[in-house]
mmCIF file of C-alpha atoms in Angstrom:
data_model
loop_
_atom_site.group_PDB
_atom_site.id
_atom_site.type_symbol
_atom_site.label_atom_id
_atom_site.label_comp_id
_atom_site.label_asym_id
_atom_site.label_seq_id
_atom_site.Cartn_x
_atom_site.Cartn_y
_atom_site.Cartn_z
ATOM 1 C CA MET B 377 -24.935 -43.166 -16.452
ATOM 2 C CA ARG B 378 -28.759 -42.759 -15.868
ATOM 3 C CA GLU B 379 -30.982 -43.379 -18.927
ATOM 4 C CA ALA B 380 -33.027 -40.017 -19.507
ATOM 5 C CA PRO B 381 -36.441 -40.455 -21.504
ATOM 6 C CA PRO B 382 -35.807 -39.039 -24.890
ATOM 7 C CA ASP B 383 -38.090 -36.027 -24.256
ATOM 8 C CA THR B 384 -36.099 -34.842 -21.376
ATOM 9 C CA MET B 385 -32.617 -35.399 -22.758
ATOM 10 C CA THR B 386 -30.285 -32.474 -22.699
ATOM 11 C CA LEU B 387 -27.294 -31.841 -24.900
ATOM 12 C CA GLY B 388 -25.128 -32.956 -21.931
ATOM 13 C CA ASP B 389 -26.994 -36.289 -21.742
ATOM 14 C CA VAL B 390 -26.530 -36.882 -25.702
ATOM 15 C CA LEU B 391 -22.753 -36.179 -25.028
ATOM 16 C CA ALA B 392 -22.373 -38.572 -22.075
ATOM 17 C CA ARG B 393 -24.206 -41.388 -24.056
ATOM 18 C CA ARG B 394 -21.721 -40.733 -27.046
ATOM 19 C CA ALA B 395 -18.871 -40.813 -24.763
ATOM 20 C CA GLU B 396 -19.838 -44.115 -23.431
ATOM 21 C CA SER B 397 -20.127 -45.831 -26.807
ATOM 22 C CA HIS B 398 -17.522 -43.877 -28.823
ATOM 23 C CA HIS B 399 -15.002 -42.874 -25.996
ATOM 24 C CA ASP B 400 -11.917 -42.955 -28.051
ATOM 25 C CA ALA B 401 -13.332 -41.807 -31.391
ATOM 26 C CA LEU B 402 -12.232 -38.248 -32.585
ATOM 27 C CA PHE B 403 -14.970 -35.854 -32.017
ATOM 28 C CA LEU B 404 -13.221 -32.258 -32.305
ATOM 29 C CA GLU B 405 -10.185 -31.112 -34.321
ATOM 30 C CA PHE B 406 -8.664 -27.700 -34.399
ATOM 31 C CA PRO B 407 -5.240 -26.709 -35.922
ATOM 32 C CA ASP B 408 -3.229 -27.261 -32.683
ATOM 33 C CA SER B 409 -5.363 -29.741 -30.797
ATOM 34 C CA ALA B 410 -7.806 -32.582 -30.932
ATOM 35 C CA PHE B 411 -10.112 -34.275 -28.645
ATOM 36 C CA THR B 412 -12.058 -37.588 -28.399
ATOM 37 C CA PHE B 413 -15.697 -38.079 -27.403
ATOM 38 C CA GLY B 414 -14.458 -39.145 -24.024
ATOM 39 C CA GLU B 415 -12.178 -36.033 -23.474
ATOM 40 C CA VAL B 416 -15.067 -33.653 -24.549
ATOM 41 C CA ASP B 417 -17.207 -35.355 -22.014
ATOM 42 C CA GLU B 418 -14.582 -35.102 -19.212
ATOM 43 C CA GLN B 419 -13.519 -31.429 -20.024
ATOM 44 C CA SER B 420 -17.311 -30.542 -20.201
ATOM 45 C CA ASP B 421 -17.916 -32.023 -16.763
ATOM 46 C CA ARG B 422 -15.150 -30.180 -15.182
ATOM 47 C CA VAL B 423 -16.538 -27.022 -16.605
ATOM 48 C CA ALA B 424 -20.029 -27.662 -15.319
ATOM 49 C CA GLN B 425 -18.431 -28.901 -12.066
ATOM 50 C CA GLY B 426 -16.568 -25.528 -11.778
ATOM 51 C CA LEU B 427 -19.650 -23.399 -12.623
ATOM 52 C CA LEU B 428 -21.646 -25.464 -9.938
ATOM 53 C CA ALA B 429 -19.126 -24.673 -7.386
ATOM 54 C CA ALA B 430 -19.366 -20.943 -8.419
ATOM 55 C CA VAL B 431 -23.020 -21.195 -7.734
ATOM 56 C CA VAL B 432 -24.280 -21.046 -11.276
ATOM 57 C CA ALA B 433 -27.839 -22.597 -10.993
ATOM 58 C CA ALA B 434 -30.281 -24.312 -13.467
ATOM 59 C CA GLY B 435 -32.085 -21.713 -15.370
ATOM 60 C CA GLU B 436 -29.751 -19.261 -15.005
ATOM 61 C CA HIS B 437 -28.578 -17.405 -18.075
ATOM 62 C CA VAL B 438 -24.981 -17.290 -18.909
ATOM 63 C CA ALA B 439 -23.186 -15.093 -21.663
ATOM 64 C CA VAL B 440 -20.537 -16.940 -23.647
ATOM 65 C CA MET B 441 -18.321 -14.575 -25.448
ATOM 66 C CA LEU B 442 -15.715 -16.798 -26.936
ATOM 67 C CA PRO B 443 -14.117 -17.120 -30.419
ATOM 68 C CA ASN B 444 -14.013 -20.504 -32.247
ATOM 69 C CA ARG B 445 -11.963 -22.617 -29.910
ATOM 70 C CA PRO B 446 -12.250 -26.026 -28.027
ATOM 71 C CA GLU B 447 -13.525 -24.018 -24.634
ATOM 72 C CA ILE B 448 -16.597 -22.866 -26.517
ATOM 73 C CA VAL B 449 -17.614 -26.592 -27.089
ATOM 74 C CA PHE B 450 -17.065 -27.463 -23.533
ATOM 75 C CA VAL B 451 -19.145 -24.417 -22.203
ATOM 76 C CA THR B 452 -22.045 -25.324 -24.326
ATOM 77 C CA PHE B 453 -22.059 -28.949 -23.252
ATOM 78 C CA ALA B 454 -21.586 -27.882 -19.534
ATOM 79 C CA LEU B 455 -24.361 -25.260 -19.534
ATOM 80 C CA ALA B 456 -26.734 -27.788 -20.945
ATOM 81 C CA ARG B 457 -25.448 -30.372 -18.268
ATOM 82 C CA ILE B 458 -26.316 -28.212 -15.514
ATOM 83 C CA GLY B 459 -29.504 -26.678 -16.804
ATOM 84 C CA ALA B 460 -28.336 -23.191 -17.378
ATOM 85 C CA VAL B 461 -29.250 -21.204 -20.448
ATOM 86 C CA ALA B 462 -26.297 -20.342 -22.914
ATOM 87 C CA VAL B 463 -26.508 -16.732 -24.490
ATOM 88 C CA PRO B 464 -24.116 -16.371 -27.286
ATOM 89 C CA VAL B 465 -22.517 -13.043 -27.407
ATOM 90 C CA ASN B 466 -20.972 -12.049 -31.021
ATOM 91 C CA THR B 467 -17.274 -11.292 -30.230
ATOM 92 C CA ALA B 468 -17.488 -8.015 -32.226
ATOM 93 C CA CYS B 469 -19.861 -6.681 -29.548
ATOM 94 C CA HIS B 470 -18.575 -3.760 -27.537
ATOM 95 C CA GLY B 471 -20.093 -0.639 -25.820
ATOM 96 C CA LEU B 472 -23.926 -0.079 -25.915
ATOM 97 C CA ALA B 473 -24.525 -3.293 -27.933
ATOM 98 C CA LEU B 474 -22.711 -5.302 -25.410
ATOM 99 C CA ARG B 475 -24.300 -3.832 -22.593
ATOM 100 C CA ASN B 476 -27.629 -4.282 -24.116
ATOM 101 C CA VAL B 477 -27.057 -8.098 -24.735
ATOM 102 C CA LEU B 478 -25.791 -8.676 -21.239
ATOM 103 C CA ALA B 479 -28.588 -6.578 -19.417
ATOM 104 C CA GLY B 480 -31.381 -7.577 -21.673
ATOM 105 C CA SER B 481 -30.766 -11.390 -21.280
ATOM 106 C CA ASP B 482 -30.671 -11.441 -17.564
ATOM 107 C CA CYS B 483 -27.136 -12.898 -17.437
ATOM 108 C CA THR B 484 -25.877 -13.519 -14.052
ATOM 109 C CA ALA B 485 -22.421 -14.826 -15.402
ATOM 110 C CA LEU B 486 -20.095 -14.132 -18.080
ATOM 111 C CA ILE B 487 -17.578 -16.406 -19.749
ATOM 112 C CA VAL B 488 -15.311 -14.363 -21.913
ATOM 113 C CA ASP B 489 -11.950 -14.733 -23.992
ATOM 114 C CA SER B 490 -9.294 -12.479 -22.212
ATOM 115 C CA ARG B 491 -8.710 -10.709 -25.732
ATOM 116 C CA TYR B 492 -12.174 -8.900 -25.030
ATOM 117 C CA THR B 493 -11.887 -8.103 -21.335
ATOM 118 C CA ASP B 494 -10.895 -4.565 -22.081
ATOM 119 C CA ARG B 495 -14.445 -3.923 -23.374
ATOM 120 C CA LEU B 496 -16.047 -4.946 -20.093
ATOM 121 C CA PRO B 497 -15.354 -2.041 -17.622
ATOM 122 C CA PRO B 498 -17.564 0.437 -19.473
ATOM 123 C CA VAL B 499 -20.627 -1.865 -19.460
ATOM 124 C CA THR B 500 -20.355 -4.418 -16.883
ATOM 125 C CA ALA B 501 -20.828 -1.916 -13.940
ATOM 126 C CA GLU B 502 -24.385 -1.185 -15.544
ATOM 127 C CA VAL B 503 -25.448 -4.991 -15.562
ATOM 128 C CA SER B 504 -26.515 -5.382 -11.857
ATOM 129 C CA ASP B 505 -27.417 -9.149 -12.074
ATOM 130 C CA LEU B 506 -24.073 -10.196 -13.194
ATOM 131 C CA ARG B 507 -22.118 -11.750 -10.327
ATOM 132 C CA LEU B 508 -19.677 -13.900 -12.087
ATOM 133 C CA THR B 509 -17.027 -13.260 -14.772
ATOM 134 C CA VAL B 510 -14.803 -16.308 -15.917
ATOM 135 C CA VAL B 511 -11.816 -15.151 -18.156
ATOM 136 C CA CYS B 512 -10.616 -17.615 -20.694
ATOM 137 C CA ALA B 513 -6.986 -16.939 -21.794
ATOM 138 C CA PRO B 514 -5.681 -18.728 -25.063
ATOM 139 C CA GLY B 515 -3.849 -21.992 -24.353
ATOM 140 C CA ASP B 516 -5.239 -21.965 -20.669
ATOM 141 C CA ARG B 517 -2.477 -19.366 -19.685
ATOM 142 C CA PRO B 518 -3.443 -17.312 -16.707
ATOM 143 C CA ALA B 519 -5.416 -14.446 -17.818
ATOM 144 C CA ALA B 520 -4.737 -10.822 -17.251
ATOM 145 C CA ILE B 521 -7.987 -9.952 -15.477
ATOM 146 C CA GLY B 522 -8.698 -6.452 -15.236
ATOM 147 C CA GLY B 523 -11.853 -4.107 -14.879
ATOM 148 C CA ASN B 524 -12.794 -5.376 -11.430
ATOM 149 C CA ALA B 525 -13.068 -1.727 -10.181
ATOM 150 C CA ALA B 526 -15.901 -1.434 -12.736
ATOM 151 C CA ALA B 527 -17.682 -4.376 -12.116
ATOM 152 C CA PRO B 528 -21.094 -4.525 -10.312
ATOM 153 C CA GLN B 529 -20.881 -4.894 -6.437
ATOM 154 C CA GLY B 530 -20.831 -8.467 -5.614
ATOM 155 C CA CYS B 531 -19.565 -9.712 -9.087
ATOM 156 C CA ARG B 532 -16.375 -11.884 -8.924
ATOM 157 C CA THR B 533 -13.893 -12.617 -11.528
ATOM 158 C CA VAL B 534 -11.925 -15.991 -11.767
ATOM 159 C CA GLY B 535 -9.663 -17.342 -14.479
ATOM 160 C CA TRP B 536 -10.193 -20.697 -16.593
ATOM 161 C CA PRO B 537 -7.728 -22.650 -14.808
ATOM 162 C CA ASP B 538 -9.217 -21.767 -11.554
ATOM 163 C CA LEU B 539 -12.700 -22.859 -12.725
ATOM 164 C CA MET B 540 -11.202 -26.003 -14.082
ATOM 165 C CA ALA B 541 -9.389 -26.758 -10.818
ATOM 166 C CA HIS B 542 -12.562 -26.458 -8.890
ATOM 167 C CA GLY B 543 -14.392 -28.819 -11.563
ATOM 168 C CA ALA B 544 -11.705 -31.416 -10.785
ATOM 169 C CA GLY B 545 -12.337 -31.167 -7.070
ATOM 170 C CA ARG B 546 -16.292 -32.087 -7.604
ATOM 171 C CA PRO B 547 -16.264 -35.503 -9.173
ATOM 172 C CA GLU B 548 -19.707 -36.865 -10.264
ATOM 173 C CA GLN B 549 -21.651 -33.707 -9.289
ATOM 174 C CA CYS B 550 -23.248 -32.922 -12.582
ATOM 175 C CA PRO B 551 -26.895 -33.297 -12.445
ATOM 176 C CA SER B 552 -26.877 -35.290 -15.856
ATOM 177 C CA ARG B 553 -24.837 -37.710 -13.756
ATOM 178 C CA ARG B 554 -27.033 -38.339 -10.974
ATOM 179 C CA ALA B 555 -30.713 -36.705 -11.256
ATOM 180 C CA SER B 556 -32.879 -34.377 -13.095
ATOM 181 C CA PRO B 557 -31.598 -30.787 -12.551
ATOM 182 C CA GLY B 558 -35.326 -29.901 -11.316
ATOM 183 C CA PRO B 559 -37.251 -27.057 -12.048
ATOM 184 C CA ARG B 560 -35.682 -24.177 -13.977
ATOM 185 C CA ARG B 561 -36.159 -20.486 -13.155
ATOM 186 C CA ARG B 562 -38.061 -19.039 -15.936
ATOM 187 C CA ARG B 563 -37.924 -15.506 -16.666
ATOM 188 C CA PRO B 564 -41.490 -13.742 -17.217
ATOM 189 C CA ARG B 565 -42.620 -13.618 -20.996
ATOM 190 C CA PRO B 566 -42.907 -10.225 -22.278
ATOM 191 C CA PRO B 567 -46.294 -8.669 -23.403
ATOM 192 C CA PRO B 568 -46.928 -9.547 -27.026
ATOM 193 C CA CYS B 569 -45.912 -7.002 -29.498
ATOM 194 C CA HIS B 570 -48.642 -5.653 -31.768
ATOM 195 C CA PRO B 571 -47.634 -3.476 -34.629
ATOM 196 C CA ALA B 572 -49.082 -0.116 -34.314
ATOM 197 C CA ALA B 573 -52.314 0.613 -36.158
ATOM 198 C CA THR B 574 -51.935 2.382 -39.664
#
C-alpha cells in the first residue's frame, strides 16, 4: 500500500494500515457476527469499488440511513476511501424532515436499510440530484425494492448484494490503493448568517 503523508491520510488509509499490521485481530463484534481488521478492510474495499462502478465520485455527498449494523462501518470507510462525503441520516427521519436532509445536503446517492424504504416515495421524487439508491437488507438478503415510480428521473436503485458483486469485480481500484483521489468537488459556502438587529 502507498504511504500517504499524515496530513493527507483518510479514514480509509488508516484502516488499510491497521489491516496490514493487525490483519487477523478482532475489530468489530455484533451479536450475530464478528470481523477482523482484514475482513473490514476487504468489505470496505468492495463497497468502495461497487460505488465507483455506480459512478459515485470523490467529493459527492452520499446519505447513509442505516441502523447499528456492520454495513454502516463498511460504508463509512468506503466513502472515506473514495473521497466521497458521508451524510448520516437519523433512522427516525421521515416525511418533510427526511426530504430536507436529502435535498439540503446535495446528496447524489442514498444508502438505506430496506426497513426504511417505504418512507422514500413521498420525498425522493423531490430530490432532483439523487441518482442512486442502494438498498441494504438485513443479513444480505435480497431487498424488496419499491418506490421507483416516485424516484426522480435518472435515479436507479440497486440492492446491496449487487453493489458488493460489482465491487468484487473491480479489484484494487480504490483511490487509496493507488493514488490520491484528486480534487474534491466542493459545494459553495453559504453566505454568513448575521443575527437580526434588535
